[in-house]
mmCIF file of C-alpha atoms and ligand atoms in Angstrom:
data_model
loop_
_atom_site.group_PDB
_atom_site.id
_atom_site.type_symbol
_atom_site.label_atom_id
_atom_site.label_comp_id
_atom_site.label_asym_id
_atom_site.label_seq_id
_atom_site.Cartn_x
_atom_site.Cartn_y
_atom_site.Cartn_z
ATOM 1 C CA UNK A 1 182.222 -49.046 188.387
ATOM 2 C CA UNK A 2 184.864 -46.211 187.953
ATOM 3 C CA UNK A 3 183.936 -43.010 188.970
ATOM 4 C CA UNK A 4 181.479 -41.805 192.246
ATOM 5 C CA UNK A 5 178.510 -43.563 193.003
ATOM 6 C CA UNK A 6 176.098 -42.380 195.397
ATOM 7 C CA UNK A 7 173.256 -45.061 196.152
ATOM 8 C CA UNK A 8 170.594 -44.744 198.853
ATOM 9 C CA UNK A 9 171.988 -41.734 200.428
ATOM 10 C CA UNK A 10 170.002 -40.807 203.686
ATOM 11 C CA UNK A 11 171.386 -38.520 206.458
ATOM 12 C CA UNK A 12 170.214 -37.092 209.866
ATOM 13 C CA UNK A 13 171.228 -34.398 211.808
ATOM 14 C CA UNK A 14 170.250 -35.347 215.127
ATOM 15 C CA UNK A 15 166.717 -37.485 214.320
ATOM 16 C CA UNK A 16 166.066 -34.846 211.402
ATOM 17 C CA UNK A 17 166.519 -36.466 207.957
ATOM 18 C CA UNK A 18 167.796 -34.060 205.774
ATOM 19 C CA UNK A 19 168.366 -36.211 203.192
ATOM 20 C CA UNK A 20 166.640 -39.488 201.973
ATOM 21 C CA UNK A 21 166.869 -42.158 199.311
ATOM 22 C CA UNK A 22 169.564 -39.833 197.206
ATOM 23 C CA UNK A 23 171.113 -41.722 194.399
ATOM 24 C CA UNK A 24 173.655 -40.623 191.513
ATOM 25 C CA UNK A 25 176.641 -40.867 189.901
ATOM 26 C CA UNK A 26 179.392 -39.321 188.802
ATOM 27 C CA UNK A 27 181.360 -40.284 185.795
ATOM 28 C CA UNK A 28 185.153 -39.667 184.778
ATOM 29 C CA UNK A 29 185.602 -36.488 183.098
ATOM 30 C CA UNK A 30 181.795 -35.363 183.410
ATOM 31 C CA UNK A 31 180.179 -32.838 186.254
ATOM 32 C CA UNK A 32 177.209 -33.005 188.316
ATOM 33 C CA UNK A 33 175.799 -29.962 190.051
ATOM 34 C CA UNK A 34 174.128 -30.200 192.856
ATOM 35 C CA UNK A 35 171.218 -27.430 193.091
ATOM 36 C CA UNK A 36 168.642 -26.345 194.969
ATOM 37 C CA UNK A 37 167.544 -23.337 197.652
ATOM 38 C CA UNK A 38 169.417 -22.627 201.000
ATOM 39 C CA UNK A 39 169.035 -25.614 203.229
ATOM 40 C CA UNK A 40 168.181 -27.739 200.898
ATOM 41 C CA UNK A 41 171.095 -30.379 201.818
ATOM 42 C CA UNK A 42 173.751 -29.558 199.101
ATOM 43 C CA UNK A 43 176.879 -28.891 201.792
ATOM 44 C CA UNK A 44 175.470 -32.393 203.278
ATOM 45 C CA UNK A 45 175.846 -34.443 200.660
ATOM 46 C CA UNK A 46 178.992 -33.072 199.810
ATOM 47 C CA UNK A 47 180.501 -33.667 203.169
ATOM 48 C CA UNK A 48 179.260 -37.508 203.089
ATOM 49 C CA UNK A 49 180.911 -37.508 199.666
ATOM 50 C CA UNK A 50 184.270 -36.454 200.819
ATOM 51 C CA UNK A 51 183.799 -38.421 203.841
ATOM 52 C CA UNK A 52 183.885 -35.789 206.480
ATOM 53 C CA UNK A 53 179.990 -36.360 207.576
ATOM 54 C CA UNK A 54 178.626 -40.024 208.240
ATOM 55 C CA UNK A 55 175.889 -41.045 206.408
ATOM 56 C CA UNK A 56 173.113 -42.695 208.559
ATOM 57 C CA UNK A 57 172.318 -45.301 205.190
ATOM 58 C CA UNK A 58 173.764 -45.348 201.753
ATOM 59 C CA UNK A 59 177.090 -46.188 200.206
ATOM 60 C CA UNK A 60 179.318 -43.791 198.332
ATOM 61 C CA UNK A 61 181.932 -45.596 196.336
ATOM 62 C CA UNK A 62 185.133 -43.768 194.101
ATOM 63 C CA UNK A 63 186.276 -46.177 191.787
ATOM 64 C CA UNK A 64 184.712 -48.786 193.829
ATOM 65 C CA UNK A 65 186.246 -48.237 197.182
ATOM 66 C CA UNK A 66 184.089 -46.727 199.739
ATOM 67 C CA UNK A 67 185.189 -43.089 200.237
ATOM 68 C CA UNK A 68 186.848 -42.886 203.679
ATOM 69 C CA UNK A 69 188.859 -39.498 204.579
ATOM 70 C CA UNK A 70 190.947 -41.601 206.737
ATOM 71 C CA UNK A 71 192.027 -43.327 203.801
ATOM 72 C CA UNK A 72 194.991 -42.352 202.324
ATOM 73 C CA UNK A 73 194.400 -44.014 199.000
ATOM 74 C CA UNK A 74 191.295 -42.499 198.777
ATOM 75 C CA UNK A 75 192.734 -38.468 200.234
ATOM 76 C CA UNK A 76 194.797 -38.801 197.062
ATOM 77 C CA UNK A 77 192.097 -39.441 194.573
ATOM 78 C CA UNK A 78 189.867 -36.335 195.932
ATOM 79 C CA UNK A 79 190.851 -32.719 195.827
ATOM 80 C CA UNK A 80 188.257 -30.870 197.616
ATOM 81 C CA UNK A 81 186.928 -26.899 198.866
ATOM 82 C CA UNK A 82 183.903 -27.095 200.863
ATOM 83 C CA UNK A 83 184.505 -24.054 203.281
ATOM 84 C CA UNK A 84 186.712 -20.872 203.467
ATOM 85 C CA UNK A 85 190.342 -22.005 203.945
ATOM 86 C CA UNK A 86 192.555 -20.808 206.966
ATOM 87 C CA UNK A 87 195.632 -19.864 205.849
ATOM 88 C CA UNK A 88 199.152 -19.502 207.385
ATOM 89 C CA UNK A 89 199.359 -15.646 207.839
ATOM 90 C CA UNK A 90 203.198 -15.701 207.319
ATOM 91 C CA UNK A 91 202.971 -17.490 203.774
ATOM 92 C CA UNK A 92 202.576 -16.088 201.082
ATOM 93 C CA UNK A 93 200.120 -17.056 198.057
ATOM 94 C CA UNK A 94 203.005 -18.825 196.403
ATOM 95 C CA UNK A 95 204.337 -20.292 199.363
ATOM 96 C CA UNK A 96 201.397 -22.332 199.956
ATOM 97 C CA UNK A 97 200.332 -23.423 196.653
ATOM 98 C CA UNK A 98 204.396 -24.715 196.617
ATOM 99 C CA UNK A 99 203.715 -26.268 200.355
ATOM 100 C CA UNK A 100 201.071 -28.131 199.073
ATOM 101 C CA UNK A 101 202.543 -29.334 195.976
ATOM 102 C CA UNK A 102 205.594 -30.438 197.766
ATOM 103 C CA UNK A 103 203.510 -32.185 200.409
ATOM 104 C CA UNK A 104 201.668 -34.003 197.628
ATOM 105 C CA UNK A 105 204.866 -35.390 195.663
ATOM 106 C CA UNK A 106 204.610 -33.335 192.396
ATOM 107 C CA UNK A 107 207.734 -33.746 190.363
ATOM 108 C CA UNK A 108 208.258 -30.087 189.467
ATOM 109 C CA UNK A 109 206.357 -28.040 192.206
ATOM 110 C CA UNK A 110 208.154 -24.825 190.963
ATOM 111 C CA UNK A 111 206.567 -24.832 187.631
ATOM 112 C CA UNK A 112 203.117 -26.448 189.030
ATOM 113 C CA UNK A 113 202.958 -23.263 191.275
ATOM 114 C CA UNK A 114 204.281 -20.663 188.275
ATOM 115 C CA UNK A 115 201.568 -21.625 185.934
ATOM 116 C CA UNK A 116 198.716 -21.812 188.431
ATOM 117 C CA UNK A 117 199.119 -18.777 189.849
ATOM 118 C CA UNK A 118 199.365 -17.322 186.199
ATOM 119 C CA UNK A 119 196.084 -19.582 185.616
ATOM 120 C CA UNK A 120 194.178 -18.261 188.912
ATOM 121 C CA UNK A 121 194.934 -15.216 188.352
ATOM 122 C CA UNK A 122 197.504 -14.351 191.004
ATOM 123 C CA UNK A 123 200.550 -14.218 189.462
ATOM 124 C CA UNK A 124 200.747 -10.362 190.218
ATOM 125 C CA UNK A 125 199.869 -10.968 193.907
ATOM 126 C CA UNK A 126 202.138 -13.904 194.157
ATOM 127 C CA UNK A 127 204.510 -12.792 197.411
ATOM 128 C CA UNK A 128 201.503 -11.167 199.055
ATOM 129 C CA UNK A 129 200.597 -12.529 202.435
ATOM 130 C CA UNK A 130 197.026 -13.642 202.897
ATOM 131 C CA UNK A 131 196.003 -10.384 204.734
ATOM 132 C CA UNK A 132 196.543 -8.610 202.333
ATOM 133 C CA UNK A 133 194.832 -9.986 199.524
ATOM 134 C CA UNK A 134 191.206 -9.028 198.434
ATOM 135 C CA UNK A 135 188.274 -11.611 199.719
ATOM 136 C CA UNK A 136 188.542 -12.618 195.745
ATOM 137 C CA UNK A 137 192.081 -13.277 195.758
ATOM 138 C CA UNK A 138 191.791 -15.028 198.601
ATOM 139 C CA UNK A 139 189.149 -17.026 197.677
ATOM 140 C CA UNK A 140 191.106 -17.769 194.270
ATOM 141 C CA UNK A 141 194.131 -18.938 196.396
ATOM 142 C CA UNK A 142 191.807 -21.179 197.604
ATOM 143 C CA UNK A 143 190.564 -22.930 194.536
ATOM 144 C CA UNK A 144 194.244 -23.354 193.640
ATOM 145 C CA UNK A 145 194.928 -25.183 196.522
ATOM 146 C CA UNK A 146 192.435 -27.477 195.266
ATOM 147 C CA UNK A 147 193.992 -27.642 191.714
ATOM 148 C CA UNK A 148 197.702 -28.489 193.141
ATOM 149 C CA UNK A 149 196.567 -31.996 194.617
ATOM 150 C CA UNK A 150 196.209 -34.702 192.980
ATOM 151 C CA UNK A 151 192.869 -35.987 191.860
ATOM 152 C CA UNK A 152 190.123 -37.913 190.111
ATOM 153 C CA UNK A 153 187.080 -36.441 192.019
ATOM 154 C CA UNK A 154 186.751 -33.011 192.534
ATOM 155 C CA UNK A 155 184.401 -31.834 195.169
ATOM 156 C CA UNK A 156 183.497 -28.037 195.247
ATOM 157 C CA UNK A 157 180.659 -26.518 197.402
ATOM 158 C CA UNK A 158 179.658 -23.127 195.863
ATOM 159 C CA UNK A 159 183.485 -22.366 194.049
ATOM 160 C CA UNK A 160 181.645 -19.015 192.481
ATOM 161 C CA UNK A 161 181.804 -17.618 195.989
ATOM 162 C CA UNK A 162 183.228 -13.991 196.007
ATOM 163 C CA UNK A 163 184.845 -14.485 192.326
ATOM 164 C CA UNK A 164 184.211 -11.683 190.020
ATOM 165 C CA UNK A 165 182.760 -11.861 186.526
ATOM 166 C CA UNK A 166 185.777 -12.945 184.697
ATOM 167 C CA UNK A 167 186.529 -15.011 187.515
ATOM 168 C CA UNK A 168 183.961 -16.992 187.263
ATOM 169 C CA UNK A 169 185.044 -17.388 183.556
ATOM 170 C CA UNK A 170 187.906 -18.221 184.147
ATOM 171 C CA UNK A 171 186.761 -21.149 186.600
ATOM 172 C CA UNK A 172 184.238 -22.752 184.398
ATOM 173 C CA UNK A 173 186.939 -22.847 181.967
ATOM 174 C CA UNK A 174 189.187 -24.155 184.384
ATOM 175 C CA UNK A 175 186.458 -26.710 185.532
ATOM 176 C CA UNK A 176 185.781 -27.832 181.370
ATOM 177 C CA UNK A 177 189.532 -28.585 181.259
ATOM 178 C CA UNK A 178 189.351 -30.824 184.021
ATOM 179 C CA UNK A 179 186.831 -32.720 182.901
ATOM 180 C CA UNK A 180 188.934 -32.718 179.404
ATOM 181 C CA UNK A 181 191.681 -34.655 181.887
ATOM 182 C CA UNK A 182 189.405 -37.237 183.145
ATOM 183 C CA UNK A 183 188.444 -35.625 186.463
ATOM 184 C CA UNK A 184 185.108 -36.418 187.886
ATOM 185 C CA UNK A 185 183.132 -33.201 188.951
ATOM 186 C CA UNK A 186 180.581 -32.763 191.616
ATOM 187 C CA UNK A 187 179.778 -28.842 192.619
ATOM 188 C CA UNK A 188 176.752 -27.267 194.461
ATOM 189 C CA UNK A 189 176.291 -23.936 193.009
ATOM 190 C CA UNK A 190 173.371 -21.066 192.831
ATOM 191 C CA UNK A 191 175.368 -19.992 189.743
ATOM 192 C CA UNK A 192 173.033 -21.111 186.636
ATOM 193 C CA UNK A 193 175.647 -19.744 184.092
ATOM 194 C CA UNK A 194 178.290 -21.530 185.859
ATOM 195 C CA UNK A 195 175.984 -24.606 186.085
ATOM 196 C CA UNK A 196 175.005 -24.083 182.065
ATOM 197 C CA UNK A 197 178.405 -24.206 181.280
ATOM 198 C CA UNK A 198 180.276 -26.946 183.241
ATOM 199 C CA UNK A 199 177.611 -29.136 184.371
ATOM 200 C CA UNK A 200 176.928 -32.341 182.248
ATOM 201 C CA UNK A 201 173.659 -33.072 184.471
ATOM 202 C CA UNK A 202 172.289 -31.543 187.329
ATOM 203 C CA UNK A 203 170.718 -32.959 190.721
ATOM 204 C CA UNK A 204 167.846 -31.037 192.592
ATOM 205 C CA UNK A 205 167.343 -31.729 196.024
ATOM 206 C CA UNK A 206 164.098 -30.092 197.764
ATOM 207 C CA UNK A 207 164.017 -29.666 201.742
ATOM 208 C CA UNK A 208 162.603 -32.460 203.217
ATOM 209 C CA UNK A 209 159.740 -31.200 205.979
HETATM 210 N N1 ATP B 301 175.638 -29.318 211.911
HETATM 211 C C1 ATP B 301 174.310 -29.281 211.722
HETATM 212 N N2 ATP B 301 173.460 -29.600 212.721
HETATM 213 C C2 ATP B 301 172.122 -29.577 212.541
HETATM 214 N N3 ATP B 301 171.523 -29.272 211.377
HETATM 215 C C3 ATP B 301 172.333 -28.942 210.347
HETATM 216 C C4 ATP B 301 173.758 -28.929 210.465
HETATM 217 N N4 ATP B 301 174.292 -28.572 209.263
HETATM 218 C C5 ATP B 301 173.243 -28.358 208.449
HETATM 219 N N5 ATP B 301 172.069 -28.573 209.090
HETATM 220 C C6 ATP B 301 170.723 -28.456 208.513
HETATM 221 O O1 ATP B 301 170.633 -29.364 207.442
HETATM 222 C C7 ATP B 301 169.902 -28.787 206.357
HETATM 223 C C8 ATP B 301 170.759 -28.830 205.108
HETATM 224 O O2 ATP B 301 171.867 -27.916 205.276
HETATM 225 P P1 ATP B 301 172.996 -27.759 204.151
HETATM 226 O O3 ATP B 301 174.046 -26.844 204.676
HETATM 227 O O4 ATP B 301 173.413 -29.110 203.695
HETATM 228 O O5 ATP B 301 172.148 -27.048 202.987
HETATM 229 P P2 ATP B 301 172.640 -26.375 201.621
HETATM 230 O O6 ATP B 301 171.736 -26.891 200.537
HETATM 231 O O7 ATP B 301 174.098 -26.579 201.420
HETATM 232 O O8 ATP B 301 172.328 -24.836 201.869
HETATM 233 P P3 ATP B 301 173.015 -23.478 201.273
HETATM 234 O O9 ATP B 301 172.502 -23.304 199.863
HETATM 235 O O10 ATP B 301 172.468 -22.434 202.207
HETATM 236 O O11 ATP B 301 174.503 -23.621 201.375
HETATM 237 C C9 ATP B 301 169.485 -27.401 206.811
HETATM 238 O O12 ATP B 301 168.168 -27.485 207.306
HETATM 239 C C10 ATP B 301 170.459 -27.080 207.930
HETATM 240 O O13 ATP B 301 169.862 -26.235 208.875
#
């Protein structure tokens, strides 16, 4: 089965089940959003899916491999933001979006970096060092991080975070033309445009008592 599959999920923060019996998939080049109020379980599930949290049952599989973030294989089929980003203070925007691009083997990082930071917004703000830019721009910077890796499973936990109106925009149009490419989506959001716009089916989780 290509794509992520989620069967059975069921995790516990110490003997507290905050998630039981939580099935889905994710197919190439679709998105799923992950909804539902604060506490609900949303970051949860996205940290067992990226393999940073340890489910207590289930299986999560990405192209039929079990997701493992120890896995190198699988670190370069998932480009992920779950949480703010620390950045180097002496780098600029640029800078890192090139770091990472370098460190992940792209063929032309110069023009990777050009065009995303034209595409994210940043191009103006480009040789700025992260204290200086705006929570926004920072939090842009951050989604580009995301879009320099490689990938075909993108994990995003809130992206609308801090972005203004045409930011958001621009990132569900950013988020359609990676599904256009074959990337698999999965995003919690409380944005219901966002969610209207990008997400191909949606998954509601309710706080367990
Ligand atoms: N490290 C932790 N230790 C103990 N309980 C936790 C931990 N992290 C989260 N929880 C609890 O697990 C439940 C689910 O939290 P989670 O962050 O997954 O919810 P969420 O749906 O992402 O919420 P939000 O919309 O506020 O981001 C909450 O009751 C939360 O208090």
């Amino acid at each position: 089965m290509t794509g992520l599959v989620v069967e059975d999920l069921r995790h516990l923060y110490a003997d507290r089940a905050v998630i039981d019996g939580l099935s889905f998939t994710v197919e190439p080049g679709t998105a799923v959003a992950l909804l539902g109020p604060n506490g609900a379980g949303k970051t949860t599930v996205l940290r067992c899916v990226v393999g940073s949290a340890e489910p207590a049952e289930g299986t999560i599989t990405l192209n039929g491999v079990a997701v493992d973030e120890r896995d190198p294989a699988i670190r370069r089929e998932v480009a992920t933001l779950l949480d703010d980003l620390d950045f180097f203070p002496d780098l600029s925007a640029a800078e890192h979006l090139d770091l990472l691009a370098r460190a992940h083997g792209n063929g032309d990082p110069e023009a990777l970096v050009d065009e995303l930071l034209v595409d994210v917004g940043l191009a103006a703000a480009a040789n700025q060092l992260p204290g200086s830019l705006s929570s926004g721009q920072r939090r842009r910077l951050a989604l580009a991080t995301a879009f320099v890796r490689p990938r075909s499973l993108l994990v995003l936990d809130e992206p609308e975070q801090r972005l203004d109106t045409a930011g958001v925009r621009w990132l569900g149009e950013r988020l359609i033309a990676e599904k256009e490419s074959g990337t698999a989506i999965l995003f919690a959001s409380h944005d219901p445009e966002l969610v209207e716009i990008v997400a191909d089916s949606t998954v509601t989780l309710d706080p367990l008592p």
